[in-house]
Amino acid sequence: MSFAYLQCIESRCRLRQNPKRDSYRCSACGGLLDVKYDFDAFDPAGLREIWHRRRLSGEPIDRSGVWRFRELIPFVGPEDRIISLSEGSTPLVGTRGAGYWAGPVHLTIKHQGNNPTGSFKDLGMTACITRASSRNVRMVACASTGNTSSSMAAYAARAGIRALLFVPYRQISAAKLAQALDFGAIVVEVGDTFDEAFQLLREIAPELDLYLVNSVNPFRIEGQKTIVAEMLEQRAWRPPDYIVVPGGNLGNASAIGKALQELLELGFIEKVPRVVVVQAEGANPFYRTLAEGSADLIPVSEPNTQATAIRIGRPANWKKARRVLEWTGGFCESVTDEEILEAKRVLAADGVGCEPASAATVAGVRKLCRAGKIERHADVIAVLTGNQLKDTDYIMRHRSGTEENRQRLSVEPTLEALRRALERALAVPA
Ligand code: F0G
């Protein structure tokens, strides 16, 4: 049996933690923690075969795109109940105009919006809530820009655990809030930013004995890791040149890097793609920190972007993500809200919908190509993290109502008025 333990990520510490306690910080130095494994000796070819065969199985655990790869996340015991909603198994979709626009590059979309609650968070949440359930946790909690909260609410409901979430006041999309409410979570709107809500949650968590499921919880990272095995399997184990993700709290970049490192060490791949993180210009602390070569995080005290999912000024996982970018030779880019909007339009013209934060990836690829950092015709996977319907307010703001935008018409119900309106609308090229 492979064996799991928690270890501090700080190179000067590396303390192994007491396995009886789940925590988010090293008990000695306060550093972030990794779940580490003493893996069994693996036969990669044999395991690939097993994973492939499980796709035909009717067992719920095999149908999950996370638990199908359970040998990579061996922290559950045989007696533990797996809390799954059949997450993962999301499509890889080729692009047409978007790849040309962004580079030209060979741009493929890994669409995580096709998950049970509509975002990539479900991968991490099945792992984390399974862990919480195995520890008989009574109440889980998170601070969120919206997607973590809907995901936590769904998986907690499934596990029969109460869910408490902190969100910044009037700053998350109505659809995400509605999901969390629908799944029965208690929603506390507090503070102006995610960072403020998160800080308050951390302070109150010990008093209320809350189990935090934000991505500082290392078990979240374990679930999110499996996206890499899945995308590689979909590509017959041929790694791309780049994997591009939007950066908020930087859990996703950390998870992808950890997966690549483990898959390399276990002999599944020989080449490692560069991991690229794209932030919104108004909320780009990681970009600033790397650009300045600063040893400490340069936070953004008033983060601001219409891509509300990544409106974060003090990303908790920045050290893990920096490690990933250094190790894979990747980089961080920053894009404006206008560039995000344009990328979202270009994706939509390919029939690919996503929420604004996700479109930041493609905007970032274009910028990096223009700067000569990503080479023309490179093989690029952009991870679209959230579903198009996660933020319909944004779409309505940008797609309807303006004079020059003749997409949404309301017309008097007569043929004459209809003819006039359609003539004007159709005169604008598609
Ligand atoms: N894309 C979307 C759609 C997100 O919801 C998030 C994060 C990210 C990208 C960034 O991922 O934090 O791993 O760097 N959303 C979190 C939330 C913060 O609360 O839902 P990250």
CSV table of C-alpha atoms and ligand atoms in Angstrom, one decimal:
chain,number,residue,atom,x,y,z
A,1,MET,CA,0.0,0.0,0.0
A,2,SER,CA,1.2,3.5,-0.8
A,3,PHE,CA,1.5,5.7,2.3
A,4,ALA,CA,0.5,9.3,2.7
A,5,TYR,CA,1.7,12.0,5.0
A,6,LEU,CA,1.8,15.8,5.3
A,7,GLN,CA,5.0,17.8,5.0
A,8,CYS,CA,6.0,21.5,5.1
A,9,ILE,CA,7.0,22.9,1.7
A,10,GLU,CA,9.6,25.3,3.1
A,11,SER,CA,13.1,24.0,2.1
A,12,ARG,CA,14.6,25.1,5.4
A,13,CYS,CA,12.0,23.2,7.4
A,14,ARG,CA,10.4,20.2,5.6
A,15,LEU,CA,8.9,19.0,8.9
A,16,ARG,CA,6.6,16.0,8.6
A,17,GLN,CA,3.3,16.7,10.5
A,18,ASN,CA,1.5,14.7,13.0
A,19,PRO,CA,-0.6,12.4,10.9
A,20,LYS,CA,-3.5,12.4,13.5
A,21,ARG,CA,-4.3,16.1,12.7
A,22,ASP,CA,-5.3,17.7,9.4
A,23,SER,CA,-4.0,21.2,9.3
A,24,TYR,CA,-3.1,23.9,6.7
A,25,ARG,CA,0.1,25.2,8.2
A,26,CYS,CA,3.3,23.7,9.4
A,27,SER,CA,3.2,23.4,13.2
A,28,ALA,CA,6.8,24.6,13.4
A,29,CYS,CA,7.2,27.4,10.8
A,30,GLY,CA,3.7,28.1,9.6
A,31,GLY,CA,4.6,27.1,6.0
A,32,LEU,CA,2.1,25.6,3.5
A,33,LEU,CA,1.8,21.8,3.5
A,34,ASP,CA,2.0,19.2,0.8
A,35,VAL,CA,0.4,15.7,0.9
A,36,LYS,CA,3.4,13.4,0.1
A,37,TYR,CA,3.4,9.7,-0.6
A,38,ASP,CA,5.7,6.8,-0.3
A,39,PHE,CA,4.3,5.4,-3.6
A,40,ASP,CA,4.3,1.7,-4.3
A,41,ALA,CA,6.6,0.7,-7.1
A,42,PHE,CA,4.5,1.4,-10.2
A,43,ASP,CA,4.4,-0.2,-13.6
A,44,PRO,CA,3.3,2.8,-15.7
A,45,ALA,CA,2.2,0.8,-18.7
A,46,GLY,CA,0.1,-1.6,-16.5
A,47,LEU,CA,-1.5,1.3,-14.6
A,48,ARG,CA,-2.4,3.2,-17.8
A,49,GLU,CA,-4.1,0.0,-19.0
A,50,ILE,CA,-6.1,-0.2,-15.7
A,51,TRP,CA,-7.1,3.4,-15.8
A,52,HIS,CA,-8.2,3.0,-19.4
A,53,ARG,CA,-10.3,-0.1,-18.6
A,54,ARG,CA,-12.0,1.7,-15.7
A,55,ARG,CA,-13.6,4.0,-18.3
A,56,LEU,CA,-15.9,1.1,-19.3
A,57,SER,CA,-16.8,0.3,-15.7
A,58,GLY,CA,-20.2,1.0,-14.2
A,59,GLU,CA,-18.8,1.6,-10.7
A,60,PRO,CA,-19.3,5.2,-9.5
A,61,ILE,CA,-15.7,5.4,-8.3
A,62,ASP,CA,-14.4,4.4,-11.7
A,63,ARG,CA,-16.7,6.8,-13.5
A,64,SER,CA,-15.2,9.8,-11.6
A,65,GLY,CA,-12.3,11.4,-13.5
A,66,VAL,CA,-10.6,11.9,-10.1
A,67,TRP,CA,-11.0,8.5,-8.5
A,68,ARG,CA,-10.3,6.6,-11.7
A,69,PHE,CA,-6.7,7.7,-11.1
A,70,ARG,CA,-6.9,6.8,-7.4
A,71,GLU,CA,-3.4,5.3,-7.3
A,72,LEU,CA,-2.1,8.9,-7.7
A,73,ILE,CA,-4.0,10.1,-4.6
A,74,PRO,CA,-3.7,7.1,-2.1
A,75,PHE,CA,-4.8,8.9,1.0
A,76,VAL,CA,-8.1,7.1,1.5
A,77,GLY,CA,-8.5,3.9,3.4
A,78,PRO,CA,-10.6,1.0,2.4
A,79,GLU,CA,-13.2,1.9,5.0
A,80,ASP,CA,-13.6,5.5,3.8
A,81,ARG,CA,-16.7,6.6,1.9
A,82,ILE,CA,-15.8,8.3,-1.3
A,83,ILE,CA,-18.0,11.5,-1.8
A,84,SER,CA,-18.3,11.8,-5.6
A,85,LEU,CA,-20.6,13.4,-8.0
A,86,SER,CA,-19.0,11.9,-11.1
A,87,GLU,CA,-16.6,14.8,-11.5
A,88,GLY,CA,-13.9,15.1,-14.1
A,89,SER,CA,-13.9,13.3,-17.4
A,90,THR,CA,-14.1,16.7,-19.1
A,91,PRO,CA,-13.5,17.1,-22.8
A,92,LEU,CA,-10.5,18.3,-24.7
A,93,VAL,CA,-11.8,20.5,-27.5
A,94,GLY,CA,-9.8,21.7,-30.4
A,95,THR,CA,-10.1,25.4,-31.5
A,96,ARG,CA,-10.5,27.0,-34.9
A,97,GLY,CA,-10.3,30.8,-34.9
A,98,ALA,CA,-9.1,31.1,-31.3
A,99,GLY,CA,-5.8,29.3,-31.9
A,100,TYR,CA,-5.1,31.4,-34.9
A,101,TRP,CA,-6.0,34.6,-33.0
A,102,ALA,CA,-3.9,33.6,-30.0
A,103,GLY,CA,-0.8,32.8,-32.0
A,104,PRO,CA,-1.1,31.1,-34.3
A,105,VAL,CA,-0.7,28.1,-31.9
A,106,HIS,CA,-2.2,24.7,-31.7
A,107,LEU,CA,-4.7,25.6,-29.0
A,108,THR,CA,-6.7,22.9,-27.3
A,109,ILE,CA,-9.2,23.6,-24.6
A,110,LYS,CA,-9.5,21.4,-21.5
A,111,HIS,CA,-13.0,22.4,-20.5
A,112,GLN,CA,-13.5,22.1,-16.7
A,113,GLY,CA,-16.8,23.9,-17.0
A,114,ASN,CA,-18.2,20.5,-17.8
A,115,ASN,CA,-18.2,19.4,-14.1
A,116,PRO,CA,-21.1,18.7,-11.8
A,117,THR,CA,-21.2,22.3,-10.4
A,118,GLY,CA,-19.7,23.9,-13.5
A,119,SER,CA,-16.1,24.5,-12.5
A,120,PHE,CA,-12.7,22.8,-11.9
A,121,LYS,CA,-13.2,23.1,-8.2
A,122,ASP,CA,-15.2,19.8,-8.2
A,123,LEU,CA,-12.0,17.8,-8.7
A,124,GLY,CA,-10.4,19.2,-5.5
A,125,MET,CA,-13.7,19.1,-3.6
A,126,THR,CA,-14.4,15.4,-4.0
A,127,ALA,CA,-11.0,14.7,-2.5
A,128,CYS,CA,-11.3,17.2,0.3
A,129,ILE,CA,-14.8,16.4,1.3
A,130,THR,CA,-14.0,12.7,1.2
A,131,ARG,CA,-11.2,13.5,3.6
A,132,ALA,CA,-13.4,15.6,5.8
A,133,SER,CA,-16.1,12.8,5.9
A,134,SER,CA,-13.5,10.2,6.8
A,135,ARG,CA,-12.5,12.5,9.8
A,136,ASN,CA,-16.2,12.8,10.9
A,137,VAL,CA,-16.1,16.6,10.4
A,138,ARG,CA,-19.3,18.3,11.4
A,139,MET,CA,-19.0,21.6,9.4
A,140,VAL,CA,-16.9,22.6,6.4
A,141,ALA,CA,-16.2,26.2,5.5
A,142,CYS,CA,-14.5,28.3,2.8
A,143,ALA,CA,-14.0,31.8,1.7
A,144,SER,CA,-14.7,32.1,-2.0
A,145,THR,CA,-15.0,34.2,-5.1
A,146,GLY,CA,-17.9,31.9,-6.0
A,147,ASN,CA,-16.9,28.6,-7.5
A,148,THR,CA,-15.3,27.0,-4.5
A,149,SER,CA,-18.5,27.8,-2.6
A,150,SER,CA,-20.9,26.2,-5.0
A,151,SER,CA,-18.7,23.1,-5.2
A,152,MET,CA,-18.2,22.9,-1.4
A,153,ALA,CA,-22.0,23.3,-0.9
A,154,ALA,CA,-22.8,20.4,-3.3
A,155,TYR,CA,-20.2,18.0,-2.0
A,156,ALA,CA,-21.0,18.8,1.6
A,157,ALA,CA,-24.7,18.2,0.9
A,158,ARG,CA,-23.8,14.9,-0.6
A,159,ALA,CA,-21.7,13.9,2.5
A,160,GLY,CA,-24.4,15.2,4.9
A,161,ILE,CA,-22.0,17.8,6.4
A,162,ARG,CA,-23.0,21.4,7.1
A,163,ALA,CA,-21.5,24.0,4.9
A,164,LEU,CA,-20.6,27.6,5.8
A,165,LEU,CA,-19.2,30.0,3.3
A,166,PHE,CA,-17.8,33.5,3.4
A,167,VAL,CA,-18.0,35.6,0.3
A,168,PRO,CA,-17.1,39.3,-0.3
A,169,TYR,CA,-20.2,41.6,-0.1
A,170,ARG,CA,-22.0,41.8,-3.5
A,171,GLN,CA,-18.9,40.7,-5.4
A,172,ILE,CA,-19.7,37.2,-6.6
A,173,SER,CA,-21.9,36.3,-9.5
A,174,ALA,CA,-25.5,35.7,-8.8
A,175,ALA,CA,-25.4,32.3,-10.4
A,176,LYS,CA,-22.6,31.1,-8.1
A,177,LEU,CA,-24.4,32.4,-5.0
A,178,ALA,CA,-27.6,30.8,-6.2
A,179,GLN,CA,-25.9,27.4,-6.5
A,180,ALA,CA,-24.6,27.6,-2.9
A,181,LEU,CA,-28.0,28.6,-1.6
A,182,ASP,CA,-29.7,25.8,-3.6
A,183,PHE,CA,-27.4,23.2,-2.0
A,184,GLY,CA,-28.3,24.5,1.4
A,185,ALA,CA,-25.1,26.3,2.5
A,186,ILE,CA,-25.1,29.1,5.0
A,187,VAL,CA,-23.8,32.1,3.1
A,188,VAL,CA,-22.1,35.0,5.0
A,189,GLU,CA,-21.4,38.1,2.9
A,190,VAL,CA,-18.5,39.8,4.6
A,191,GLY,CA,-15.8,42.2,3.6
A,192,ASP,CA,-15.1,43.9,0.3
A,193,THR,CA,-12.6,41.3,-1.1
A,194,PHE,CA,-12.0,37.6,-1.0
A,195,ASP,CA,-8.8,38.3,1.0
A,196,GLU,CA,-10.7,40.0,3.7
A,197,ALA,CA,-13.4,37.3,3.9
A,198,PHE,CA,-10.6,34.6,4.0
A,199,GLN,CA,-8.7,36.3,6.7
A,200,LEU,CA,-11.8,36.6,8.9
A,201,LEU,CA,-12.7,32.9,8.2
A,202,ARG,CA,-9.2,31.8,9.3
A,203,GLU,CA,-9.5,33.8,12.5
A,204,ILE,CA,-12.9,32.4,13.5
A,205,ALA,CA,-12.3,28.8,12.2
A,206,PRO,CA,-10.7,27.4,15.4
A,207,GLU,CA,-13.4,28.8,17.7
A,208,LEU,CA,-16.1,27.1,15.7
A,209,ASP,CA,-14.1,24.0,14.9
A,210,LEU,CA,-14.5,24.5,11.2
A,211,TYR,CA,-12.8,22.3,8.6
A,212,LEU,CA,-11.4,24.7,5.9
A,213,VAL,CA,-11.7,23.5,2.4
A,214,ASN,CA,-9.9,26.4,0.7
A,215,SER,CA,-7.0,25.4,-1.5
A,216,VAL,CA,-4.6,25.9,1.5
A,217,ASN,CA,-6.1,22.5,2.5
A,218,PRO,CA,-3.6,20.2,0.8
A,219,PHE,CA,-6.2,17.5,0.0
A,220,ARG,CA,-7.9,19.9,-2.4
A,221,ILE,CA,-4.7,20.0,-4.4
A,222,GLU,CA,-4.7,16.2,-4.6
A,223,GLY,CA,-8.0,16.1,-6.3
A,224,GLN,CA,-7.2,18.9,-8.7
A,225,LYS,CA,-4.0,17.1,-9.6
A,226,THR,CA,-5.8,14.4,-11.6
A,227,ILE,CA,-6.7,16.8,-14.4
A,228,VAL,CA,-3.1,16.2,-15.7
A,229,ALA,CA,-3.4,12.5,-15.9
A,230,GLU,CA,-6.7,12.8,-17.6
A,231,MET,CA,-5.6,15.3,-20.2
A,232,LEU,CA,-2.4,13.3,-20.9
A,233,GLU,CA,-4.5,10.1,-21.3
A,234,GLN,CA,-6.7,11.9,-23.8
A,235,ARG,CA,-3.6,12.8,-25.8
A,236,ALA,CA,-2.1,9.2,-25.7
A,237,TRP,CA,0.3,10.5,-23.0
A,238,ARG,CA,2.0,13.0,-25.3
A,239,PRO,CA,2.6,16.1,-23.1
A,240,PRO,CA,1.9,19.6,-24.7
A,241,ASP,CA,4.4,22.4,-24.7
A,242,TYR,CA,2.4,24.6,-22.4
A,243,ILE,CA,-0.5,24.2,-19.9
A,244,VAL,CA,-2.1,27.6,-19.3
A,245,VAL,CA,-4.3,28.4,-16.3
A,246,PRO,CA,-5.9,31.5,-14.9
A,247,GLY,CA,-4.4,32.5,-11.5
A,248,GLY,CA,-6.3,33.5,-8.4
A,249,ASN,CA,-5.4,31.9,-5.2
A,250,LEU,CA,-2.9,29.8,-7.2
A,251,GLY,CA,-4.1,26.3,-6.1
A,252,ASN,CA,-4.7,25.1,-9.6
A,253,ALA,CA,-1.2,26.0,-10.9
A,254,SER,CA,0.2,24.3,-7.7
A,255,ALA,CA,-1.8,21.2,-8.3
A,256,ILE,CA,-0.9,20.9,-12.0
A,257,GLY,CA,2.8,21.3,-11.2
A,258,LYS,CA,2.6,18.6,-8.4
A,259,ALA,CA,1.0,16.2,-10.8
A,260,LEU,CA,3.6,16.8,-13.4
A,261,GLN,CA,6.4,16.2,-10.9
A,262,GLU,CA,4.9,13.0,-9.6
A,263,LEU,CA,4.1,11.7,-13.1
A,264,LEU,CA,7.7,12.4,-14.2
A,265,GLU,CA,9.1,10.7,-11.1
A,266,LEU,CA,6.8,7.7,-11.5
A,267,GLY,CA,7.8,7.2,-15.1
A,268,PHE,CA,4.6,8.2,-16.9
A,269,ILE,CA,6.1,11.1,-18.8
A,270,GLU,CA,9.6,12.1,-19.9
A,271,LYS,CA,8.9,15.7,-20.9
A,272,VAL,CA,7.4,18.4,-18.7
A,273,PRO,CA,5.2,21.1,-20.2
A,274,ARG,CA,5.8,24.7,-19.1
A,275,VAL,CA,3.0,25.9,-16.7
A,276,VAL,CA,1.8,29.4,-17.5
A,277,VAL,CA,-0.4,31.4,-15.1
A,278,VAL,CA,-2.4,34.3,-16.4
A,279,GLN,CA,-3.7,37.0,-14.0
A,280,ALA,CA,-6.1,39.9,-14.5
A,281,GLU,CA,-4.2,43.2,-14.5
A,282,GLY,CA,-6.2,44.7,-11.6
A,283,ALA,CA,-5.5,41.6,-9.5
A,284,ASN,CA,-2.0,40.5,-10.4
A,285,PRO,CA,0.1,40.1,-7.3
A,286,PHE,CA,1.8,37.0,-8.5
A,287,TYR,CA,2.7,38.7,-11.8
A,288,ARG,CA,4.1,41.7,-9.9
A,289,THR,CA,6.1,39.5,-7.5
A,290,LEU,CA,7.8,37.5,-10.2
A,291,ALA,CA,8.4,40.5,-12.4
A,292,GLU,CA,10.1,42.3,-9.6
A,293,GLY,CA,12.0,39.1,-8.5
A,294,SER,CA,10.8,39.8,-5.0
A,295,ALA,CA,11.4,37.2,-2.3
A,296,ASP,CA,8.1,38.3,-0.6
A,297,LEU,CA,4.7,38.5,-2.1
A,298,ILE,CA,3.7,41.9,-3.4
A,299,PRO,CA,0.0,42.0,-2.6
A,300,VAL,CA,-2.6,44.0,-4.3
A,301,SER,CA,-4.6,45.7,-1.6
A,302,GLU,CA,-7.7,46.6,-3.7
A,303,PRO,CA,-7.9,43.9,-6.4
A,304,ASN,CA,-10.3,44.8,-9.2
A,305,THR,CA,-11.3,43.0,-12.3
A,306,GLN,CA,-14.6,42.0,-14.0
A,307,ALA,CA,-13.3,38.5,-13.9
A,308,THR,CA,-14.5,38.2,-10.4
A,309,ALA,CA,-13.5,34.6,-9.9
A,310,ILE,CA,-9.8,35.7,-9.8
A,311,ARG,CA,-10.3,39.0,-8.0
A,312,ILE,CA,-7.7,38.1,-5.3
A,313,GLY,CA,-4.9,40.4,-4.0
A,314,ARG,CA,-3.1,38.0,-1.6
A,315,PRO,CA,-2.9,34.5,-3.1
A,316,ALA,CA,-2.4,31.9,-0.4
A,317,ASN,CA,-0.6,29.4,-2.6
A,318,TRP,CA,1.8,31.8,-4.2
A,319,LYS,CA,4.9,29.9,-2.9
A,320,LYS,CA,3.7,26.6,-4.3
A,321,ALA,CA,2.9,28.2,-7.6
A,322,ARG,CA,6.3,29.9,-7.8
A,323,ARG,CA,8.0,26.6,-7.2
A,324,VAL,CA,6.0,25.1,-10.2
A,325,LEU,CA,6.9,27.9,-12.6
A,326,GLU,CA,10.6,27.7,-11.6
A,327,TRP,CA,10.6,23.9,-12.0
A,328,THR,CA,8.8,23.8,-15.3
A,329,GLY,CA,10.4,26.9,-16.8
A,330,GLY,CA,6.9,28.5,-17.0
A,331,PHE,CA,5.9,32.1,-16.6
A,332,CYS,CA,3.2,34.5,-15.4
A,333,GLU,CA,1.4,37.0,-17.6
A,334,SER,CA,-1.1,39.7,-16.8
A,335,VAL,CA,-3.9,40.8,-19.1
A,336,THR,CA,-6.4,43.7,-19.0
A,337,ASP,CA,-10.2,43.2,-18.7
A,338,GLU,CA,-10.5,44.4,-22.4
A,339,GLU,CA,-8.2,41.6,-23.5
A,340,ILE,CA,-10.2,39.1,-21.4
A,341,LEU,CA,-13.4,40.3,-23.1
A,342,GLU,CA,-11.9,40.0,-26.5
A,343,ALA,CA,-10.6,36.4,-25.8
A,344,LYS,CA,-14.0,35.4,-24.5
A,345,ARG,CA,-15.6,36.7,-27.7
A,346,VAL,CA,-13.1,34.8,-29.9
A,347,LEU,CA,-13.7,31.6,-27.9
A,348,ALA,CA,-17.5,32.1,-28.2
A,349,ALA,CA,-17.1,32.5,-32.0
A,350,ASP,CA,-15.6,28.9,-31.9
A,351,GLY,CA,-18.6,27.7,-30.0
A,352,VAL,CA,-16.7,27.5,-26.8
A,353,GLY,CA,-18.4,29.2,-23.8
A,354,CYS,CA,-16.7,30.0,-20.5
A,355,GLU,CA,-16.7,32.4,-17.7
A,356,PRO,CA,-14.5,35.6,-17.9
A,357,ALA,CA,-11.6,34.3,-15.7
A,358,SER,CA,-11.2,31.3,-17.9
A,359,ALA,CA,-10.9,33.4,-21.0
A,360,ALA,CA,-7.9,35.1,-19.4
A,361,THR,CA,-5.8,32.0,-20.4
A,362,VAL,CA,-6.3,32.6,-24.2
A,363,ALA,CA,-5.7,36.4,-23.8
A,364,GLY,CA,-2.5,35.5,-22.0
A,365,VAL,CA,-1.3,33.1,-24.7
A,366,ARG,CA,-1.8,35.8,-27.3
A,367,LYS,CA,0.2,38.3,-25.4
A,368,LEU,CA,3.0,35.8,-24.7
A,369,CYS,CA,3.1,34.9,-28.4
A,370,ARG,CA,3.3,38.5,-29.4
A,371,ALA,CA,6.2,39.0,-26.9
A,372,GLY,CA,8.0,35.9,-28.5
A,373,LYS,CA,7.8,34.0,-25.2
A,374,ILE,CA,5.5,31.3,-26.6
A,375,GLU,CA,6.7,30.2,-30.1
A,376,ARG,CA,4.4,30.1,-33.1
A,377,HIS,CA,2.6,26.8,-33.6
A,378,ALA,CA,3.4,25.6,-30.1
A,379,ASP,CA,1.2,22.9,-28.7
A,380,VAL,CA,-0.9,24.7,-26.0
A,381,ILE,CA,-3.6,23.5,-23.6
A,382,ALA,CA,-5.7,26.2,-22.1
A,383,VAL,CA,-7.6,25.1,-19.0
A,384,LEU,CA,-11.0,26.8,-19.1
A,385,THR,CA,-11.9,26.7,-15.4
A,386,GLY,CA,-15.6,27.7,-15.4
A,387,ASN,CA,-18.8,27.2,-17.3
A,388,GLN,CA,-20.3,30.0,-19.5
A,389,LEU,CA,-23.4,30.1,-17.3
A,390,LYS,CA,-21.5,30.9,-14.2
A,391,ASP,CA,-21.5,34.6,-15.0
A,392,THR,CA,-24.4,35.5,-17.2
A,393,ASP,CA,-24.5,39.1,-15.8
A,394,TYR,CA,-21.2,39.7,-17.5
A,395,ILE,CA,-22.5,38.4,-20.8
A,396,MET,CA,-25.6,40.5,-20.6
A,397,ARG,CA,-23.5,43.6,-19.8
A,398,HIS,CA,-21.3,43.1,-22.8
A,399,ARG,CA,-23.6,41.5,-25.3
A,400,SER,CA,-26.9,43.4,-25.1
A,401,GLY,CA,-28.3,46.9,-24.9
A,402,THR,CA,-25.7,49.1,-26.5
A,403,GLU,CA,-26.3,51.1,-29.7
A,404,GLU,CA,-23.5,49.6,-31.7
A,405,ASN,CA,-24.4,46.1,-30.5
A,406,ARG,CA,-27.3,45.0,-32.6
A,407,GLN,CA,-27.5,41.5,-31.2
A,408,ARG,CA,-30.4,41.8,-28.9
A,409,LEU,CA,-33.5,43.5,-30.4
A,410,SER,CA,-36.9,44.2,-29.0
A,411,VAL,CA,-39.3,44.9,-31.7
A,412,GLU,CA,-42.9,46.0,-32.0
A,413,PRO,CA,-44.9,43.0,-33.1
A,414,THR,CA,-45.6,44.1,-36.7
A,415,LEU,CA,-44.0,42.8,-39.9
A,416,GLU,CA,-43.0,46.3,-40.9
A,417,ALA,CA,-41.1,46.9,-37.6
A,418,LEU,CA,-39.6,43.5,-37.8
A,419,ARG,CA,-38.3,44.1,-41.4
A,420,ARG,CA,-36.8,47.4,-40.4
A,421,ALA,CA,-35.1,46.1,-37.2
A,422,LEU,CA,-33.7,43.0,-39.0
A,423,GLU,CA,-32.4,45.0,-41.9
A,424,ARG,CA,-30.4,47.1,-39.5
A,425,ALA,CA,-29.2,44.2,-37.4
A,426,LEU,CA,-28.1,42.1,-40.4
A,427,ALA,CA,-26.3,45.0,-42.0
A,428,VAL,CA,-23.7,44.6,-39.3
A,429,PRO,CA,-21.2,41.9,-40.4
A,430,ALA,CA,-21.2,38.7,-38.2
B,1,F0G,N1,-10.9,30.3,-12.7
B,1,F0G,C1,-12.0,30.3,-12.0
B,1,F0G,C2,-13.3,30.2,-12.7
B,1,F0G,C3,-12.0,30.3,-10.6
B,1,F0G,O1,-13.2,30.2,-9.9
B,1,F0G,C4,-10.8,30.4,-9.9
B,1,F0G,C5,-10.7,30.5,-8.5
B,1,F0G,C6,-9.6,30.5,-10.7
B,1,F0G,C7,-9.7,30.4,-12.1
B,1,F0G,C8,-8.3,30.6,-10.1
B,1,F0G,O2,-7.9,29.4,-9.6
B,1,F0G,O3,-7.5,30.1,-7.2
B,1,F0G,O4,-6.6,27.9,-8.1
B,1,F0G,O5,-5.6,30.1,-8.8
B,1,F0G,N2,-11.7,30.6,-7.7
B,1,F0G,C9,-11.6,30.5,-6.2
B,1,F0G,C10,-13.0,30.4,-5.7
B,1,F0G,C11,-10.7,31.5,-5.6
B,1,F0G,O6,-13.2,30.8,-4.5
B,1,F0G,O7,-13.9,30.0,-6.3
B,1,F0G,P1,-6.8,29.3,-8.3
